Tab-separated table of N, CA, C and O in Angstrom:
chain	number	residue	atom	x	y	z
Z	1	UNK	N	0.828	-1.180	0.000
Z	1	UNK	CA	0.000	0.000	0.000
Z	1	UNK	C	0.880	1.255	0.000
Z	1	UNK	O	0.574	2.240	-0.672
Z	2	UNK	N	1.982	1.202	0.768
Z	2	UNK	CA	2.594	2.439	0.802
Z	2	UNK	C	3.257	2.936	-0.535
Z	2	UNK	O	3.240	4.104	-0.924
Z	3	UNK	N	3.958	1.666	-1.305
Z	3	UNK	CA	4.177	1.648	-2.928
Z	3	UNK	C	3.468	2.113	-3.709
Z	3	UNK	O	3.948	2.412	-4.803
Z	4	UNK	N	2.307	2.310	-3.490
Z	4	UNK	CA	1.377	2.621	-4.508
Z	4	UNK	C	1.019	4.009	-4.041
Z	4	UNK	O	0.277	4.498	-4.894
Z	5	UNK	N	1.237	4.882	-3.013
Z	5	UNK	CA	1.098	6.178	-2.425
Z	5	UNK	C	1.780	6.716	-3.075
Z	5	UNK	O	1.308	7.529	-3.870
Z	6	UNK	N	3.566	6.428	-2.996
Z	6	UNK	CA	4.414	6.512	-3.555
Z	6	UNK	C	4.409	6.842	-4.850
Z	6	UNK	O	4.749	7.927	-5.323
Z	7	UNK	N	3.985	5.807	-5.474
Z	7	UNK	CA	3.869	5.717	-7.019
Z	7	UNK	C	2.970	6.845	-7.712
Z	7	UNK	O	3.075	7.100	-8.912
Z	8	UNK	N	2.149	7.446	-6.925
Z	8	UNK	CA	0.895	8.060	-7.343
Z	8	UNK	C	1.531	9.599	-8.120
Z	8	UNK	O	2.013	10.377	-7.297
Z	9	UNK	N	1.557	9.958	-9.235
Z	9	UNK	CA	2.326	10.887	-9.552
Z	9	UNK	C	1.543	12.518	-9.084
Z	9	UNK	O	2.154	13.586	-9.124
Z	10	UNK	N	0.087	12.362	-8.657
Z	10	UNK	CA	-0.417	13.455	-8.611
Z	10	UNK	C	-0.371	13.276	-7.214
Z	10	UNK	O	-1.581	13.285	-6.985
Z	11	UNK	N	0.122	13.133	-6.217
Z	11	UNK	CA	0.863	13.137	-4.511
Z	11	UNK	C	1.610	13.686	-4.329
Z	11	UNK	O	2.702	13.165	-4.102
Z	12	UNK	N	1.417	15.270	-4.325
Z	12	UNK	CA	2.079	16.356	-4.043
Z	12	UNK	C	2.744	15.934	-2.425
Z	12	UNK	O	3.905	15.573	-2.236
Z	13	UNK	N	1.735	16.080	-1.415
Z	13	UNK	CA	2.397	16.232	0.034
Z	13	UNK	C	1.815	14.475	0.340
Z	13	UNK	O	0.891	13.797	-0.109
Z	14	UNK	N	2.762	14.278	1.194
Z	14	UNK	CA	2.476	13.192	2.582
Z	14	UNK	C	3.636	13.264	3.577
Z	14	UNK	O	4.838	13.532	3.600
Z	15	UNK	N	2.235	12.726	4.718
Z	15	UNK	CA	3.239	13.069	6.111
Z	15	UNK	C	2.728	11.624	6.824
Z	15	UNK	O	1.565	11.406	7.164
Z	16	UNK	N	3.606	10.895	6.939
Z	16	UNK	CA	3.593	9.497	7.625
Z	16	UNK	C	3.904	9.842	8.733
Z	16	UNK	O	4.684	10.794	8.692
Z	17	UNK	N	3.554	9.369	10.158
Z	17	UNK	CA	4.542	8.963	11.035
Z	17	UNK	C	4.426	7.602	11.627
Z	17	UNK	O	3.449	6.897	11.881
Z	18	UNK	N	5.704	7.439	11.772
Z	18	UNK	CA	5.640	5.785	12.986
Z	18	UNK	C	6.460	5.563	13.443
Z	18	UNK	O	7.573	6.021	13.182
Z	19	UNK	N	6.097	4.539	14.544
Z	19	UNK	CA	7.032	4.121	15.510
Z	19	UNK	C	7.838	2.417	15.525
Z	19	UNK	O	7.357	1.467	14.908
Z	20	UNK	N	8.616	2.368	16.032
Z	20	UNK	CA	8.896	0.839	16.064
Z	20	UNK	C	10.336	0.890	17.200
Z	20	UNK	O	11.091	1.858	17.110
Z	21	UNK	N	10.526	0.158	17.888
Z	21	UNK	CA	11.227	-0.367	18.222
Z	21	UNK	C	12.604	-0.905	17.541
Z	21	UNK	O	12.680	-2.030	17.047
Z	22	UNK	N	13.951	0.250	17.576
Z	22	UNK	CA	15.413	-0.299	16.741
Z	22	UNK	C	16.017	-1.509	17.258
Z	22	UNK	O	16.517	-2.393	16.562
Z	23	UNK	N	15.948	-1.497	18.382
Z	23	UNK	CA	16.354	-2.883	19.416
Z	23	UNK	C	15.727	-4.182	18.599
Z	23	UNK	O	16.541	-5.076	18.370
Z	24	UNK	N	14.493	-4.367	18.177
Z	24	UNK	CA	13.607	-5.037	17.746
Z	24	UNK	C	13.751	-5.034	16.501
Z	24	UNK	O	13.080	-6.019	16.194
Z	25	UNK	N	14.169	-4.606	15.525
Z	25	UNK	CA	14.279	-5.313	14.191
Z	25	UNK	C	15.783	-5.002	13.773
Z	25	UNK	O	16.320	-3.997	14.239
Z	26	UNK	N	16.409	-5.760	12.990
Z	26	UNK	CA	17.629	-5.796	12.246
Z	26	UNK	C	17.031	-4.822	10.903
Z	26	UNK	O	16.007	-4.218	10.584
Z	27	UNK	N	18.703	-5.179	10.255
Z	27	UNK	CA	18.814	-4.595	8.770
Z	27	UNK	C	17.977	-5.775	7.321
Z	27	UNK	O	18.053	-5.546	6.114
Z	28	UNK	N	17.341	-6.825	7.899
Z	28	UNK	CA	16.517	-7.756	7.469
Z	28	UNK	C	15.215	-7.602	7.405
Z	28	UNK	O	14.530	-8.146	6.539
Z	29	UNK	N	14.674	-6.709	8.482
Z	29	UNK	CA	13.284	-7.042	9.050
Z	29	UNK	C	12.662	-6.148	7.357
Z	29	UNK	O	13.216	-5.532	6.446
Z	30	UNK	N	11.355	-6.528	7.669
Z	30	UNK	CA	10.562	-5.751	6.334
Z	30	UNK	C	10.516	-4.175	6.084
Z	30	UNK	O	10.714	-3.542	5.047
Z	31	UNK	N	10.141	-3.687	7.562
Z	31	UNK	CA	10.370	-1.976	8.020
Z	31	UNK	C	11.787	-1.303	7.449
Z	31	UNK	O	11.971	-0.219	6.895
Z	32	UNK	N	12.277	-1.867	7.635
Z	32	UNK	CA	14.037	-1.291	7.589
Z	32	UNK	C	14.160	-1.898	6.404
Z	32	UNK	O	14.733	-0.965	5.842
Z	33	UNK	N	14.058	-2.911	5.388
Z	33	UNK	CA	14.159	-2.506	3.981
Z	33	UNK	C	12.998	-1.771	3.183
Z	33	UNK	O	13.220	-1.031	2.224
Z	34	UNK	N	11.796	-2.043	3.661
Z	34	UNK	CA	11.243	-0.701	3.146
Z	34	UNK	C	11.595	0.700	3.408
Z	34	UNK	O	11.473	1.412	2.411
Z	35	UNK	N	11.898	1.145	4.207
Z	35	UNK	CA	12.253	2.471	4.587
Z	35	UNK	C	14.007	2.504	3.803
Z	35	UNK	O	14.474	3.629	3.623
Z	36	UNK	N	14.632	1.623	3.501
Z	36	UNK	CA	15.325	1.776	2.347
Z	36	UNK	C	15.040	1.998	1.446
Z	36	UNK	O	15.506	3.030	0.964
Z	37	UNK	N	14.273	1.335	0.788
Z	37	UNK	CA	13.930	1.349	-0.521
Z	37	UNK	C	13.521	3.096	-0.384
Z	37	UNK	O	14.139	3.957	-1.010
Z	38	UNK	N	12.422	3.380	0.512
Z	38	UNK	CA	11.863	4.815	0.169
Z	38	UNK	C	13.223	5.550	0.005
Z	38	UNK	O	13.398	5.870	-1.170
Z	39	UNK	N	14.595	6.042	1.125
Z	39	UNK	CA	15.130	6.334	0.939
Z	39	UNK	C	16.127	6.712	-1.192
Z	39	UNK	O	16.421	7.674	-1.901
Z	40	UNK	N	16.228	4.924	-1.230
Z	40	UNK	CA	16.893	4.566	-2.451
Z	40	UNK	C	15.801	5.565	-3.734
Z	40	UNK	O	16.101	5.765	-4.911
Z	41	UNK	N	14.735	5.963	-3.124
Z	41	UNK	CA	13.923	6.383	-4.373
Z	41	UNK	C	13.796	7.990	-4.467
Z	41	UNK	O	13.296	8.727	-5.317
Z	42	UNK	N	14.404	8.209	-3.340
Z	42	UNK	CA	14.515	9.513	-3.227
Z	42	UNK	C	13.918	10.344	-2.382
Z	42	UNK	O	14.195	11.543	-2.356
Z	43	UNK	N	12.802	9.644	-1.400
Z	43	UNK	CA	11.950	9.888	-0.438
Z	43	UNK	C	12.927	10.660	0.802
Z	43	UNK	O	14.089	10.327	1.035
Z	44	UNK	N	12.273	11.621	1.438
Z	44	UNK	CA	12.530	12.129	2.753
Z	44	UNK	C	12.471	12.105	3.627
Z	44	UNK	O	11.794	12.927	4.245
Z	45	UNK	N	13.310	10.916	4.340
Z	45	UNK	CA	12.602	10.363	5.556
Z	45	UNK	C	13.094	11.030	6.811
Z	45	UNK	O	14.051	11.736	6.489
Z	46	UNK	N	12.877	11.107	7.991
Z	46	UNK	CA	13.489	11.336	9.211
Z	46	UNK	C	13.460	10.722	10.382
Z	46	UNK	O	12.494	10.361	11.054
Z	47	UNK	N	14.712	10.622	10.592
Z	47	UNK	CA	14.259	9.580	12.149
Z	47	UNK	C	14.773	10.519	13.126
Z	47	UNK	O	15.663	11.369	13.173
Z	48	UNK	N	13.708	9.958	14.034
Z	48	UNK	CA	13.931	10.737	15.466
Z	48	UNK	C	13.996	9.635	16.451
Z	48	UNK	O	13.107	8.785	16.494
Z	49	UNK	N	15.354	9.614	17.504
Z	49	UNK	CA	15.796	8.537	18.392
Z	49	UNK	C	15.265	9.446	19.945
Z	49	UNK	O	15.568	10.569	20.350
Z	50	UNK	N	14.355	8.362	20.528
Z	50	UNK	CA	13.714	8.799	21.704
Z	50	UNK	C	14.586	8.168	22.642
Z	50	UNK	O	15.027	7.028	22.495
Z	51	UNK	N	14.789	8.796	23.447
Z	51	UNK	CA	15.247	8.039	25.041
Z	51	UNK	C	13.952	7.175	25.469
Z	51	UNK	O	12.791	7.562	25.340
Z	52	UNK	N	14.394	5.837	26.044
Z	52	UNK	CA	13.822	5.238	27.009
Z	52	UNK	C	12.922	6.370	28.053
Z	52	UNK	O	13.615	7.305	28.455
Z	53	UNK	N	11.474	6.366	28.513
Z	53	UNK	CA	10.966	6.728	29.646
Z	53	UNK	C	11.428	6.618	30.486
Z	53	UNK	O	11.770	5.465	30.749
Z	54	UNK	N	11.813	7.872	31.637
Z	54	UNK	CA	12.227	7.071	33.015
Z	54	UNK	C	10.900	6.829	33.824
Z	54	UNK	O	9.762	7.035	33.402
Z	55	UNK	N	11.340	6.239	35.363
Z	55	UNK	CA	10.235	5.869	35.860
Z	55	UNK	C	9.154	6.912	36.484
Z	55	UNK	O	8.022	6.646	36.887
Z	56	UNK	N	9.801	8.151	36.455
Z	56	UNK	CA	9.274	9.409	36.875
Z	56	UNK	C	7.908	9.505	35.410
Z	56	UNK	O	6.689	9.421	35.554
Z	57	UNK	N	8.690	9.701	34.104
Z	57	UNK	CA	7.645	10.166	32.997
Z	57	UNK	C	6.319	9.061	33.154
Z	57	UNK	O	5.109	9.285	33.119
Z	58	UNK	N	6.881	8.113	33.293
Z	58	UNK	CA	5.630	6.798	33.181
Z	58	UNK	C	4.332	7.128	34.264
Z	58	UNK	O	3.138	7.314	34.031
Z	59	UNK	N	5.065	7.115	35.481
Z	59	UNK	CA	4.522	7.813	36.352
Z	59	UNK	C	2.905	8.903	36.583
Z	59	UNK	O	1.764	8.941	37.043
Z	60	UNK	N	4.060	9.695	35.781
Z	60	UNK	CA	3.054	10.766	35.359
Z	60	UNK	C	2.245	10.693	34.305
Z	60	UNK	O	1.485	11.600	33.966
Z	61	UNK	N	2.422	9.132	33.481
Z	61	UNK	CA	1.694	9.665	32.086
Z	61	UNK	C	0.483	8.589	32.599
Z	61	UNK	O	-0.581	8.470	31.993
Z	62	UNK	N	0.781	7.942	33.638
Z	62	UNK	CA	-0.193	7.096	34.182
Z	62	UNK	C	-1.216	7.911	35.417
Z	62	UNK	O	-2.389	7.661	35.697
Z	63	UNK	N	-0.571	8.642	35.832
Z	63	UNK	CA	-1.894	9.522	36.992
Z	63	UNK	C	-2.211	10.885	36.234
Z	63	UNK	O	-3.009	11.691	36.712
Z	64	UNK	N	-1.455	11.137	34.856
Z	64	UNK	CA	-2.634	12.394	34.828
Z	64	UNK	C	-3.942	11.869	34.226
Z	64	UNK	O	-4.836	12.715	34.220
Z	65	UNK	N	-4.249	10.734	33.743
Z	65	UNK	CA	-6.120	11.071	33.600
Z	65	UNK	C	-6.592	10.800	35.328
Z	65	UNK	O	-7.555	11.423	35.775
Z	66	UNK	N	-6.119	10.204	35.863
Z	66	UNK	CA	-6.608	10.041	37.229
Z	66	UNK	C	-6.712	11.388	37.649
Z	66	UNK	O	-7.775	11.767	38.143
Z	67	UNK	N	-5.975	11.988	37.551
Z	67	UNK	CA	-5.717	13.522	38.269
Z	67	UNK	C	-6.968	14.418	37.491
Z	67	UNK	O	-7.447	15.286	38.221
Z	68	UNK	N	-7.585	14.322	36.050
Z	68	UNK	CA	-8.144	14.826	35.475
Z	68	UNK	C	-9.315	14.108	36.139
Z	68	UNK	O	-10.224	14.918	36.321
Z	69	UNK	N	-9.500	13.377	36.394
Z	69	UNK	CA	-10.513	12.563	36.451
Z	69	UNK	C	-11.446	13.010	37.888
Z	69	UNK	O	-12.677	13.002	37.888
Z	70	UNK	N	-10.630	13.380	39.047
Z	70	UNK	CA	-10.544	13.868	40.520
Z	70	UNK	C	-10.823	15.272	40.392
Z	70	UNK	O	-11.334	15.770	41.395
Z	71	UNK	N	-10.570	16.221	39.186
Z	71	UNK	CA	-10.333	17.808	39.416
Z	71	UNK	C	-12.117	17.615	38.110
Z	71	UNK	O	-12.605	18.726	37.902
Z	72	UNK	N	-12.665	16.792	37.610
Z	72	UNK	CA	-13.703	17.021	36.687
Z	72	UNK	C	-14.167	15.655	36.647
Z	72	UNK	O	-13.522	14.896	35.923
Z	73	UNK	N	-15.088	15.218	37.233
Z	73	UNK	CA	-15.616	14.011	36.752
Z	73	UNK	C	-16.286	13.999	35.973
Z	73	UNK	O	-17.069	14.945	35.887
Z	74	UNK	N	-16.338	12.834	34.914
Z	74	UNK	CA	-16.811	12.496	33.611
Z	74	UNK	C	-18.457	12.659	33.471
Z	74	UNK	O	-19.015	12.370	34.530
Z	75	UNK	N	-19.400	13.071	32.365
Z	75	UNK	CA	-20.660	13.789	32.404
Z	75	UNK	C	-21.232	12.443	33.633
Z	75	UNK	O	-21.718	12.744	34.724
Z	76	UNK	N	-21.054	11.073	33.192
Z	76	UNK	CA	-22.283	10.224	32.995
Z	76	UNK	C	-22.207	9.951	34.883
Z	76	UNK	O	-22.860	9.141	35.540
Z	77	UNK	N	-21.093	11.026	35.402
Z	77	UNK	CA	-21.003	10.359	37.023
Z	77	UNK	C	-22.217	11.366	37.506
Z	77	UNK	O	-22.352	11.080	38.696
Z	78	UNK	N	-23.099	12.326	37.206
Z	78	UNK	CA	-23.624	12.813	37.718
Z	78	UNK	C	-24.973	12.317	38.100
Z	78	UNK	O	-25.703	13.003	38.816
């Protein structure tokens, strides 16, 4: 599917994003030779390398709906 986006000659703009795990696939896996190939064709790709979460961010990304949840409860609690 993405080949054929590609291919489409009247596809002025596209903006993909995704994620995957580098730890998790080699220079074999399907992702990483497709994202060659786009490269090899002339495509513009960008990678952005995230740090690991520490246990502080997780933390927080786990109590703010709780915290939202305590400062506004949801319509159907009324």
């Amino acid at each position: 599917m993405l080949e054929d986006l590609l291919a489409r000659t009247d596809l002025q703009h596209l903006l993909l994003i995704g994620a995957y795990r580098d730890n998790e696939v080699n220079a074999t896996h399907p992702l990483v030779r497709k994202l060659d190939a786009i490269r090899q064709a002339g495509g513009a790709l960008q990678d952005i390398v995230l740090a690991p979460l520490e246990r502080d961010d997780v933390r927080q990304l786990l109590a703010t709906p709780f915290t939202a949840y305590q400062s506004a409860p949801p319509p159907w609690r009324n």
